[in-house]
mmCIF file of C-alpha atoms in Angstrom:
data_model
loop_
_atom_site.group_PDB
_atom_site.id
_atom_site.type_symbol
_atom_site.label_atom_id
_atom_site.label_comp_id
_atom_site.label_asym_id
_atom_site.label_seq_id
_atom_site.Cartn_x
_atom_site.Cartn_y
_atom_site.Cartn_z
ATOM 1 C CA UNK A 15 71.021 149.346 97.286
ATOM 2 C CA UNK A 16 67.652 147.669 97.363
ATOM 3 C CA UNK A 17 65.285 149.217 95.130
ATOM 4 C CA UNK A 18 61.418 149.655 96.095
ATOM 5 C CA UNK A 19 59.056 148.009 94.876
ATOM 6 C CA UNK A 20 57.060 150.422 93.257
ATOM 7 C CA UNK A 21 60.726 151.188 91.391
ATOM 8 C CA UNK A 22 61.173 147.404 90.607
ATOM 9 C CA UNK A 23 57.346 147.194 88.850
ATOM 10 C CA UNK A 24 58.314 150.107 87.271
ATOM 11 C CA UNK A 25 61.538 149.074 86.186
ATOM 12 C CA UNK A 26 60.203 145.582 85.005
ATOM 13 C CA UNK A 27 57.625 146.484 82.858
ATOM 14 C CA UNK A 28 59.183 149.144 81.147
ATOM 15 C CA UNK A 29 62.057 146.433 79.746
ATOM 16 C CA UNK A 30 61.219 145.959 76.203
ATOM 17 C CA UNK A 31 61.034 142.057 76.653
ATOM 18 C CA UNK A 32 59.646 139.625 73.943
ATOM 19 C CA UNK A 33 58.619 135.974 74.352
ATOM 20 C CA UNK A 34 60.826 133.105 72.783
ATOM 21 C CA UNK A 35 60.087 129.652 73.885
ATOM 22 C CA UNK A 36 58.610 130.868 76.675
ATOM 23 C CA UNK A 37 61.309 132.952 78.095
ATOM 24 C CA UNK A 38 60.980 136.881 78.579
ATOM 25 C CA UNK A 39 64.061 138.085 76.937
ATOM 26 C CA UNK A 40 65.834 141.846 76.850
ATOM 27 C CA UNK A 41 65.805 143.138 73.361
ATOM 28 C CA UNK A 42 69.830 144.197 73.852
ATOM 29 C CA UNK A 43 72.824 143.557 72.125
ATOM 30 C CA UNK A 44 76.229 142.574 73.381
ATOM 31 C CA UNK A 45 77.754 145.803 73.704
ATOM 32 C CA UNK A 46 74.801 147.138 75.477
ATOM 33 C CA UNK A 47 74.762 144.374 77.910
ATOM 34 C CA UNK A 48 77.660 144.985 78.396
ATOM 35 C CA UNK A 49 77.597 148.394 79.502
ATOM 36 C CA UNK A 50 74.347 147.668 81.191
ATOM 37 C CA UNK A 51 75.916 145.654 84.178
ATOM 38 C CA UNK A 52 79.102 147.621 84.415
ATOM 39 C CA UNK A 53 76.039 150.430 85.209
ATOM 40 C CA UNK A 54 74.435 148.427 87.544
ATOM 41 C CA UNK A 55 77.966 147.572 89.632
ATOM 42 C CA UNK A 56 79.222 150.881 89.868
ATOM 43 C CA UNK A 57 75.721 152.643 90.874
ATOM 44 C CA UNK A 58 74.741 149.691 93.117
ATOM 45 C CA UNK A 59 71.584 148.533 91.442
ATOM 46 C CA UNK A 60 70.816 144.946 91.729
ATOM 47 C CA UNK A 61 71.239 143.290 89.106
ATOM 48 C CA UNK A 62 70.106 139.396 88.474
ATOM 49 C CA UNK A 63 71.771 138.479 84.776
ATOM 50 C CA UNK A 64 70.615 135.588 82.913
ATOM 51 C CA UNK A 65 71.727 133.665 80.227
ATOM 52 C CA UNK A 66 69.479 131.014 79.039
ATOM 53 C CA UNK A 67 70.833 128.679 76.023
ATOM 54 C CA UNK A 68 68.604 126.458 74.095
ATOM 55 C CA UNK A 69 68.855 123.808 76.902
ATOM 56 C CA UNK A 70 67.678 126.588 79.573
ATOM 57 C CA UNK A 71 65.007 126.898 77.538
ATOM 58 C CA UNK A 72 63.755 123.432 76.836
ATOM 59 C CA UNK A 73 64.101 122.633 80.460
ATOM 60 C CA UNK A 74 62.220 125.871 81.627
ATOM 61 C CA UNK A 75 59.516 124.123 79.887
ATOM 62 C CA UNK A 76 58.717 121.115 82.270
ATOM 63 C CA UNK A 77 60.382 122.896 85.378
ATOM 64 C CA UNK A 78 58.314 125.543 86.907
ATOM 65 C CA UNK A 79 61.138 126.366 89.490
ATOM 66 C CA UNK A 80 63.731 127.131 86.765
ATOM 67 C CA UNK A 81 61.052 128.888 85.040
ATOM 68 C CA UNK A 82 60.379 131.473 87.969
ATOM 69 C CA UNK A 83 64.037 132.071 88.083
ATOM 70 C CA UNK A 84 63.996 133.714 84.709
ATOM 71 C CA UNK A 85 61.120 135.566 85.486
ATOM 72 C CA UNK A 86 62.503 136.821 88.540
ATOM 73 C CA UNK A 87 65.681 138.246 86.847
ATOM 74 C CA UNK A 88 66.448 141.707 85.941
ATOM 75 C CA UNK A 89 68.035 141.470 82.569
ATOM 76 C CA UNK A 90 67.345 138.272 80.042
ATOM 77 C CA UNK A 91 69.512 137.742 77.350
ATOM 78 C CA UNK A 92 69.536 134.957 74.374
ATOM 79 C CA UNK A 93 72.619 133.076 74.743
ATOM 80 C CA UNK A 94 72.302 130.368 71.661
ATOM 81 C CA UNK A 95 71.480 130.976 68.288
ATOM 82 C CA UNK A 96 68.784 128.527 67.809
ATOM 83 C CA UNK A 97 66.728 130.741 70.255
ATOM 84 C CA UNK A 98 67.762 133.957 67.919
ATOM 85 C CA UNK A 99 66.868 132.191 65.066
ATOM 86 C CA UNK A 100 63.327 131.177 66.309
ATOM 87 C CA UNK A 101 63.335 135.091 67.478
ATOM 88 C CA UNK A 102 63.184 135.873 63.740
ATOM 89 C CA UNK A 103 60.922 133.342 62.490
ATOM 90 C CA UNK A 104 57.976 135.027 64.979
ATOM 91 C CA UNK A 105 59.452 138.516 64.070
ATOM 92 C CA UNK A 106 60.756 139.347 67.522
ATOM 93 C CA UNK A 107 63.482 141.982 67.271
ATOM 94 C CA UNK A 108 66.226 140.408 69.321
ATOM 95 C CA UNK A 109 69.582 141.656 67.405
ATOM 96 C CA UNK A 110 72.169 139.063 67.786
ATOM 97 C CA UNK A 111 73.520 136.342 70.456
ATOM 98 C CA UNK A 112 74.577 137.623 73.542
ATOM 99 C CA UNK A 113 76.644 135.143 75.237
ATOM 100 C CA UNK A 114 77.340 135.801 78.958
ATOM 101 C CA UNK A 115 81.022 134.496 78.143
ATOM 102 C CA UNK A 116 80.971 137.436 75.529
ATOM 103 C CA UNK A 117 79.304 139.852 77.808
ATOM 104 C CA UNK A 118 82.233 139.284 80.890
ATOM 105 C CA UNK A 119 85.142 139.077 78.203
ATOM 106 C CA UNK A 120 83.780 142.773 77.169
ATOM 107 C CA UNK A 121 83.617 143.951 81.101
ATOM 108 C CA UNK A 122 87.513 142.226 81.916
ATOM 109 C CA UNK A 123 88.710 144.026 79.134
ATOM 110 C CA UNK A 124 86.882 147.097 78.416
ATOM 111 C CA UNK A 125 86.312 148.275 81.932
ATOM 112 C CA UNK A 126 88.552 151.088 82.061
ATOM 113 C CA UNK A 127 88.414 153.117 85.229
ATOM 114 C CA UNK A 128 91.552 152.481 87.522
ATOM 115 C CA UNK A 129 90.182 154.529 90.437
ATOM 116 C CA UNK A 130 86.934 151.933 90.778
ATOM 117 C CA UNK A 131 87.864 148.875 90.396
ATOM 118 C CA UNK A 132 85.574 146.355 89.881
ATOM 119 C CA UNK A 133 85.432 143.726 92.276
ATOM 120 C CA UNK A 134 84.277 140.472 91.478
ATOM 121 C CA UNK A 135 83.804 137.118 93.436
ATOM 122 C CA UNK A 136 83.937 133.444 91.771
ATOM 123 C CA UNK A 137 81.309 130.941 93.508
ATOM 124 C CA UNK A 138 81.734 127.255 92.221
ATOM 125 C CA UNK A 139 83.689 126.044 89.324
ATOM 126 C CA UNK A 140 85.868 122.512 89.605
ATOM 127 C CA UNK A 141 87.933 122.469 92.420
ATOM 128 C CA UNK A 142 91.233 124.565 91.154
ATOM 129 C CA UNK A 143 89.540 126.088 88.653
ATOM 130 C CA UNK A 144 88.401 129.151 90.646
ATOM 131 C CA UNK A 145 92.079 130.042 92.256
ATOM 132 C CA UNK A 146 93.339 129.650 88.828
ATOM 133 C CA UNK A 147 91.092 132.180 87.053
ATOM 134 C CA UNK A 148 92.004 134.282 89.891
ATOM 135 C CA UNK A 149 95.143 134.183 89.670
ATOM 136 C CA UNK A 150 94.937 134.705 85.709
ATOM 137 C CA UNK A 151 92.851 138.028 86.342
ATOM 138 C CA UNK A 152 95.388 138.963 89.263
ATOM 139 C CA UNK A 153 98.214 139.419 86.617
ATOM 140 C CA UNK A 154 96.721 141.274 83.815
ATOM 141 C CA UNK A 155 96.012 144.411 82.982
ATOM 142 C CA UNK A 156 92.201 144.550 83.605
ATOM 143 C CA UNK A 157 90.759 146.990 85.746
ATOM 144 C CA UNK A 158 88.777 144.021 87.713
ATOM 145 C CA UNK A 159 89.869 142.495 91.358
ATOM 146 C CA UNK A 160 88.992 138.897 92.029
ATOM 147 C CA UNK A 161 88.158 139.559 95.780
ATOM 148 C CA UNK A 162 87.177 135.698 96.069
ATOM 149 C CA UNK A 163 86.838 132.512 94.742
ATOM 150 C CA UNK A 164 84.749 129.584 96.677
ATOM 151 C CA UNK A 165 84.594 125.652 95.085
ATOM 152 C CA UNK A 166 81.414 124.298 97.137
ATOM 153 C CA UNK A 167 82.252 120.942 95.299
ATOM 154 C CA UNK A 168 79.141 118.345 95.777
ATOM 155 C CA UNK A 169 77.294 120.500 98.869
ATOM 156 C CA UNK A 170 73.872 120.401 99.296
ATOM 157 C CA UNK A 171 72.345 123.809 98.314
ATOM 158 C CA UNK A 172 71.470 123.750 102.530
ATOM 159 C CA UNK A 173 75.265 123.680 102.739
ATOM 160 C CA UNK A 174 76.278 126.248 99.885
ATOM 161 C CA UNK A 175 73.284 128.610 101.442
ATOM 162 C CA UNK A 176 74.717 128.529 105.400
ATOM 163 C CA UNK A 177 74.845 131.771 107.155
ATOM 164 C CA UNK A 178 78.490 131.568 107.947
ATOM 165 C CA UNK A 179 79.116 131.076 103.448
ATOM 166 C CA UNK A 180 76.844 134.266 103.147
ATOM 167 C CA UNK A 181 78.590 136.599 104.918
ATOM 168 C CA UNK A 182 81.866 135.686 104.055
ATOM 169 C CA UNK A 183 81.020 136.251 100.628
ATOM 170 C CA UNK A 184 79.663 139.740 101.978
ATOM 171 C CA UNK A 185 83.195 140.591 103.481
ATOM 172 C CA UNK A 186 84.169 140.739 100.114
ATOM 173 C CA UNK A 187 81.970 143.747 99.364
ATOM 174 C CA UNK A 188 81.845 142.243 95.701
ATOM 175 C CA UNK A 189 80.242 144.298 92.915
ATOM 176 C CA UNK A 190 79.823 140.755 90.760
ATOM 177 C CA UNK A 191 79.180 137.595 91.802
ATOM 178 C CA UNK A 192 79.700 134.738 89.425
ATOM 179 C CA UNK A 193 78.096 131.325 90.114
ATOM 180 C CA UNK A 194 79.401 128.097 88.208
ATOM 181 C CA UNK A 195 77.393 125.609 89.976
ATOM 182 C CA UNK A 196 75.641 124.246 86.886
ATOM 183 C CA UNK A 197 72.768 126.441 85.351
ATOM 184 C CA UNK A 198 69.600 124.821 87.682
ATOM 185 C CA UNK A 199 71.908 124.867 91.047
ATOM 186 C CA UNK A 200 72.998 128.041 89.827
ATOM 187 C CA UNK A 201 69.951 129.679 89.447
ATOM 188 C CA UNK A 202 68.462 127.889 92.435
ATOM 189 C CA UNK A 203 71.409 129.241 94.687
ATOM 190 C CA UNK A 204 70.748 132.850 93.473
ATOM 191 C CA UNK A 205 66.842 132.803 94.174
ATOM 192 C CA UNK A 206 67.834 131.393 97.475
ATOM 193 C CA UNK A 207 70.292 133.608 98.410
ATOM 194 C CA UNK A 208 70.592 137.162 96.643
ATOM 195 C CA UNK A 209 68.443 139.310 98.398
ATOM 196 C CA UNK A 210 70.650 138.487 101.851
ATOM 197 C CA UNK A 211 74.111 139.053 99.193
ATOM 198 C CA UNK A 212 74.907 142.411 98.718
ATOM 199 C CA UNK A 213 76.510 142.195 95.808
ATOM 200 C CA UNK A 214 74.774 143.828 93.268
ATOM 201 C CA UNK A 215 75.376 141.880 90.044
ATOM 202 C CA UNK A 216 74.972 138.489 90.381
ATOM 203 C CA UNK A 217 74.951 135.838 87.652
ATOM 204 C CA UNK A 218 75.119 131.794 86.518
ATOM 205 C CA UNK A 219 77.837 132.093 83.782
ATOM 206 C CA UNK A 220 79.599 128.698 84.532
ATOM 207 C CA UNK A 221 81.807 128.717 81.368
ATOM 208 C CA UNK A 222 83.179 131.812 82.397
ATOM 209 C CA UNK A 223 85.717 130.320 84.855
ATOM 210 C CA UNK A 224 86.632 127.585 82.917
ATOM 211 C CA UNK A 225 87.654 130.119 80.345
ATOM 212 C CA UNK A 226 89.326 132.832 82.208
ATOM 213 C CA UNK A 227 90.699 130.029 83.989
ATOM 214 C CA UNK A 228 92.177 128.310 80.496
ATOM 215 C CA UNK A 229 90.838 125.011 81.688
ATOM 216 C CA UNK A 230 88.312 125.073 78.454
ATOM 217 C CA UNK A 231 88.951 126.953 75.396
ATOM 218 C CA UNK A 232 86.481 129.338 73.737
ATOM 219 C CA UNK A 233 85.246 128.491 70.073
ATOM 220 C CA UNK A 234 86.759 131.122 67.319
ATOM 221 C CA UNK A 235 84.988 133.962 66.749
ATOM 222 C CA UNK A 236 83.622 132.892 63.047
ATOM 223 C CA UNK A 237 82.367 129.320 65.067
ATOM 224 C CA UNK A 238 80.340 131.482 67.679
ATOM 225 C CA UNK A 239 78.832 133.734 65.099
ATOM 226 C CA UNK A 240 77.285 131.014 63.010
ATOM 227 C CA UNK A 241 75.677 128.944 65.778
ATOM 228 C CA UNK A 242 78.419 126.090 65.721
ATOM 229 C CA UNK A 243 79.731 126.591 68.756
ATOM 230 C CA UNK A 244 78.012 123.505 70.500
ATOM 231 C CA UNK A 245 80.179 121.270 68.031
ATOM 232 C CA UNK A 246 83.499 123.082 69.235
ATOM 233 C CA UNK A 247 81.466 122.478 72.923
ATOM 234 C CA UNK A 248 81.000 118.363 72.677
ATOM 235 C CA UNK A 249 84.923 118.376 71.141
ATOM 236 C CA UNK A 250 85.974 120.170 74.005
ATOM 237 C CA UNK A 251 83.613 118.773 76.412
ATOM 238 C CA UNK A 252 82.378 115.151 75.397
ATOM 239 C CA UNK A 253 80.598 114.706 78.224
ATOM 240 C CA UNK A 254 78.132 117.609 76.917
ATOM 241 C CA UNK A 255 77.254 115.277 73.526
ATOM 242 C CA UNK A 256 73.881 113.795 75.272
ATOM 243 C CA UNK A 257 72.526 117.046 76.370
ATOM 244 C CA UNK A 258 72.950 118.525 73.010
ATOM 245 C CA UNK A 259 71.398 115.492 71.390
ATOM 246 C CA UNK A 260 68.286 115.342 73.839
ATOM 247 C CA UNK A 261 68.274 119.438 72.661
ATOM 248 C CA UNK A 262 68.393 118.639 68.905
ATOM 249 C CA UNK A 263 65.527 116.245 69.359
ATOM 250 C CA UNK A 264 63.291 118.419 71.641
ATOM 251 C CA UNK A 265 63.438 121.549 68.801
ATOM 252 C CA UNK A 266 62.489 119.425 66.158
ATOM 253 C CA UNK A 267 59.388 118.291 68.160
ATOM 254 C CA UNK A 268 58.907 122.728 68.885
ATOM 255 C CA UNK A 269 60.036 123.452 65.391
ATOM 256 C CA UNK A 270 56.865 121.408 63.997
ATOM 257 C CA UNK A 271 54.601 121.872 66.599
ATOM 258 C CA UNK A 272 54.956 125.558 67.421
ATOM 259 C CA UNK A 273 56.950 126.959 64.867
ATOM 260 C CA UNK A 274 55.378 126.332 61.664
ATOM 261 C CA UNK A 275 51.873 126.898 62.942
ATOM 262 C CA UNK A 276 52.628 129.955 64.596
ATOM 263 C CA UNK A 277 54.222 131.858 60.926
ATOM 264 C CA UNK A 278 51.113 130.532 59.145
ATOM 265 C CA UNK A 279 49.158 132.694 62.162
ATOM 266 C CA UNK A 280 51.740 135.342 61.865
ATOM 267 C CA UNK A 281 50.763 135.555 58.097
ATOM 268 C CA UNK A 282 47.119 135.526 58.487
ATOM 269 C CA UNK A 283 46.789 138.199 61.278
ATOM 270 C CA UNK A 284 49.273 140.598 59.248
ATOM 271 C CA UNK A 285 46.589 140.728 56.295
ATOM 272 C CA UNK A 286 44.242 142.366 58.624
ATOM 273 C CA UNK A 287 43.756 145.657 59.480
ATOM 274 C CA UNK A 288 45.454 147.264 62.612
ATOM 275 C CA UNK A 289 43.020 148.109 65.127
ATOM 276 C CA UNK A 290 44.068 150.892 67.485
ATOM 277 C CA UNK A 291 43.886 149.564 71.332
ATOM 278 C CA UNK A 292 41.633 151.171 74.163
ATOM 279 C CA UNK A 293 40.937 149.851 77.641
ATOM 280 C CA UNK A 294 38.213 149.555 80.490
ATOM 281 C CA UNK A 295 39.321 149.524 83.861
ATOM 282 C CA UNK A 296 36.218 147.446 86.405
ATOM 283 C CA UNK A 297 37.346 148.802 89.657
ATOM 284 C CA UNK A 298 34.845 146.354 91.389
ATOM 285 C CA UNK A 299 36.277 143.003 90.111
ATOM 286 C CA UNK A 300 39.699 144.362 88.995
ATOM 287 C CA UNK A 301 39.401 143.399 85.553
ATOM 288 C CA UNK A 302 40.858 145.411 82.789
ATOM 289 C CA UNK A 303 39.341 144.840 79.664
ATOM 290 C CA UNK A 304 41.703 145.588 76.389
ATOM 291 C CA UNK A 305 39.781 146.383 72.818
ATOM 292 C CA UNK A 306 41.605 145.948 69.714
ATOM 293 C CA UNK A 307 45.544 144.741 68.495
ATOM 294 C CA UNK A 308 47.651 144.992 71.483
ATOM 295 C CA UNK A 309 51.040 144.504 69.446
ATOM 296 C CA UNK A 310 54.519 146.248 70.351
ATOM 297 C CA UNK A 311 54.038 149.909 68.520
ATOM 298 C CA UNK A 312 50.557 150.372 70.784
ATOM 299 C CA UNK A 313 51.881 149.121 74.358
ATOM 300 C CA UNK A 314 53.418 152.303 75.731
ATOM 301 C CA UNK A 315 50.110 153.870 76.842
ATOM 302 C CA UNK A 316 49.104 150.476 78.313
ATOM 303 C CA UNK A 317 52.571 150.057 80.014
ATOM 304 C CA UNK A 318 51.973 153.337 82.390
ATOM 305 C CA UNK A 319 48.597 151.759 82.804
ATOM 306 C CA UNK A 320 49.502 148.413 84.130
ATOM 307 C CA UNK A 321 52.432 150.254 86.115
ATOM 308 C CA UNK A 322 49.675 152.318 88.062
ATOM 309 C CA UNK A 323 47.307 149.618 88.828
ATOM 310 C CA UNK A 324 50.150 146.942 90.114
ATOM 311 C CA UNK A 325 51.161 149.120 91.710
ATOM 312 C CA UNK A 326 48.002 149.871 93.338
ATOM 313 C CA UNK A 327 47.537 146.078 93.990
ATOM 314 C CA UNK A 328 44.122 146.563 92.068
ATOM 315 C CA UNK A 329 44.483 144.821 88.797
ATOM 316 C CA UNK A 330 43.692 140.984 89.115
ATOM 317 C CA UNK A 331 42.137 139.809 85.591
ATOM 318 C CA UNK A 332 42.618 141.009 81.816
ATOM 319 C CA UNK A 333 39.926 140.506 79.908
ATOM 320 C CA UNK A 334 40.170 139.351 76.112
ATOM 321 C CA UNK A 335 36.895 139.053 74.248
ATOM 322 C CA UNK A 336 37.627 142.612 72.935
ATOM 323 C CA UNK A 337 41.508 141.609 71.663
ATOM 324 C CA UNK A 338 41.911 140.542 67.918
ATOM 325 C CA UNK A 339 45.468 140.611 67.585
ATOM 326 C CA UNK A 340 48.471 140.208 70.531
ATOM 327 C CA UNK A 341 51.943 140.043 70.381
ATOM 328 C CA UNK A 342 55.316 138.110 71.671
ATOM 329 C CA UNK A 343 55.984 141.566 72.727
ATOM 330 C CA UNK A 344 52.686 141.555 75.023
ATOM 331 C CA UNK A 345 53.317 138.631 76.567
ATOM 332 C CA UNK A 346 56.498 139.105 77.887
ATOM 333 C CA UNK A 347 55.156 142.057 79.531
ATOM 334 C CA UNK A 348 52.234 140.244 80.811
ATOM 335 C CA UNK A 349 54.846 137.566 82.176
ATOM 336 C CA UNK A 350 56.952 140.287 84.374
ATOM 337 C CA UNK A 351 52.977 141.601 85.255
ATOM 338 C CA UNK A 352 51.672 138.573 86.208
ATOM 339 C CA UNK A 353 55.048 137.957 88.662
ATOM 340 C CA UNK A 354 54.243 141.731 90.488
ATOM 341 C CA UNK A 355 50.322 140.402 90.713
ATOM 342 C CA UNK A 356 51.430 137.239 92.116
ATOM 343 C CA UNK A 357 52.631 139.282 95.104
ATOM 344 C CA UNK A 358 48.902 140.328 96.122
ATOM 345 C CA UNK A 359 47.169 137.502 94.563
ATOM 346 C CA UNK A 360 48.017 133.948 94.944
ATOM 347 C CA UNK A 361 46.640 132.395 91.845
ATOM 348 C CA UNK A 362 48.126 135.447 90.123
ATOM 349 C CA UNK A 363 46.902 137.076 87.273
ATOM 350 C CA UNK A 364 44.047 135.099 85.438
ATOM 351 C CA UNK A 365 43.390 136.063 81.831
ATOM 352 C CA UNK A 366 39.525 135.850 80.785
ATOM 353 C CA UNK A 367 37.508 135.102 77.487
ATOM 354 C CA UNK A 368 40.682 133.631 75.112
ATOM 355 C CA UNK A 369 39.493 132.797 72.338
ATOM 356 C CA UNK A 370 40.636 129.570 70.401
ATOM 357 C CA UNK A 371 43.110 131.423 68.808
ATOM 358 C CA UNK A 372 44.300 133.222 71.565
ATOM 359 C CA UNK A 373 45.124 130.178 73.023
ATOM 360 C CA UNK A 374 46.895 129.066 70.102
ATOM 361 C CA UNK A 375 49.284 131.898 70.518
ATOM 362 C CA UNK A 376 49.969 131.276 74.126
ATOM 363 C CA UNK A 377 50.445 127.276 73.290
ATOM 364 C CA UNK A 378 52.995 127.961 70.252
ATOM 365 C CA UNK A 379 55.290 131.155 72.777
ATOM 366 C CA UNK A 380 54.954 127.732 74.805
ATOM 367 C CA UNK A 381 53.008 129.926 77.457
ATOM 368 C CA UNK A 382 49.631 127.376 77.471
ATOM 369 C CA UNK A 383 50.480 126.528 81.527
ATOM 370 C CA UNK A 384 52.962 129.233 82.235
ATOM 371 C CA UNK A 385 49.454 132.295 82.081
#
């Protein structure tokens, strides 16, 4: 079911998302994921699940296309620890790692209800890999029904998009679809495709496979919790030891250049005094001018705010000479706002009078070219 858009704008800026390296992420846990897609399956609510990793993250960066993708999804989730622990260096409230591996493990085995089944199709994956995971899920226990399972190999994404691959996929009537096609063909397949799929969960978990499968095997639980796992990954997967080095290197280079700077910020603006917020609304221009510390425990006025005039199609600047002190937790909303403005206006949404250390905030959340 294909919800409206005055329903997605609402649903989108209600999500209590906070900036981390320049991703809007889904303060959740595990569990709550979890529970959260088996939700959206059974009531037949899209769903677009991402996972993003350190790597995601760091290539997010440079590629505007991956970036969107992230943007565009429903429900954002921290899969690596390095972007938890940078979560709680800026005081951003995200829990715990939520690995999408994690998050399907708890849906195969804690999805309980034999009269709905949930029906989920593989897309990608070595060839092999796919049928065997199938057959692996076939045999057990679970409450879940692999309805399909497609290896694409090498295709172009012109190929892996035809009309003819769509709608056999849509015979399937799937309730999750789960893309291993590597995470930027992955996520460029779903933007491509999902609003023509109909299934409504649909995800790039590409380890997934290979584990169900048994092809790869899944660090222990004590190696996942303290943010080893990439070790276990490279001895398991050699192949993977450049990525993670080119990784290492990259947070460094964040770690001095946005991290540090940004606590010492953090510090400073805590000693001052919280200023309640208040707004002006310019119908004639559209711009909506925001007075005092727009942090997390003074957005929920501002959120039904925003929601009206989106929706509305009449807000088109924010103005900041009036701001003193903004939060990781504003601009993750203004990231999902400033995707719903894009939809009237083609620059999107501009922000107006940052000061110098405004723009110091958006250049250490690695937002500088992003709003």
């Amino acid at each position: 079911m294909k919800l409206t858009r005055e329903a997605l704008i609402e649903r989108d800026l209600k999500r209590n998302v906070w900036t981390v390296m320049g991703l809007p992420f889904d303060v959740t846990t595990e569990a709550e994921t979890a529970q959260h897609l088996i939700d959206a399956a059974v009531e037949d609510e899209p769903c677009f699940f991402t996972t993003p990793n350190l790597n995601f993250a760091i290539t997010a960066m440079r590629d505007n296309t991956f970036y969107q993708s992230v943007i565009n999804s429903d429900w954002v989730v921290a899969d690596g620890m390095p972007l938890v622990w940078v979560a709680r260096q800026f005081g951003v409230p995200l829990p715990e790692r939520v690995a999408g591996s994690s998050v399907f493990e708890r849906i195969h085995k804690g999805y309980k209800d034999p009269s709905r089944p949930l029906r989920v199709v593989f897309f990608g994956g070595p060839d092999g890999v796919a049928s065997e995971a199938f057959r692996k899920i076939e045999t057990d226990s679970s409450h879940l029904q692999v309805v399909g399972f497609y290896s694409p190999g090498f295709g172009s994404m012109d190929e892996m998009s035809a009309t003819e691959v769509i709608e056999e996929i849509n015979t399937k009537h799937a309730d999750i679809i789960l893309v291993a096609l590597g995470a930027k063909r992955g996520q460029e397949w779903i933007e491509r495709n999902r609003e023509a799929l109909n299934a409504p969960v649909i995800s790039h978990l590409g380890a997934v496979i290979n584990f169900v499968a048994g092809t790869v095997s899944r660090a222990p639980l004590w190696i996942q919790k303290s943010g080893l796992e990439w070790l276990w990954r490279i001895w398991e997967e050699n192949s993977l030891f450049k990525r993670y080095w080119h990784d290492g290197k990259a947070f460094l280079k964040y770690y001095f250049n946005n991290i540090r700077p940004y606590k010492r910020l953090i510090a400073k603006q805590n000693k001052r005094p919280t200023q309640t917020i208040d707004t002006k609304f310019d119908q004639s221009t559209g711009t909506l001018s925001i007075i005092g510390d727009v942090r997390f425990n003074q957005l929920d006025k501002l959120r039904q705010q925003l929601i009206e005039l989106v929706t509305e199609q009449r807000i088109k600047t924010i103005d900041f000479s009036g701001v003193e002190i903004f939060d990781a937790s504003f601009t993750g909303l203004l990231q999902l706002l400033n995707k719903h403005v894009r939809a009237y206006v083609t620059e999107g949404l501009q922000l107006q009078n940052l000061s110098t250390e405004h723009q110091d905030v958006l250049r250490y959340l690695a937002l500088n070219e992003k709003l």
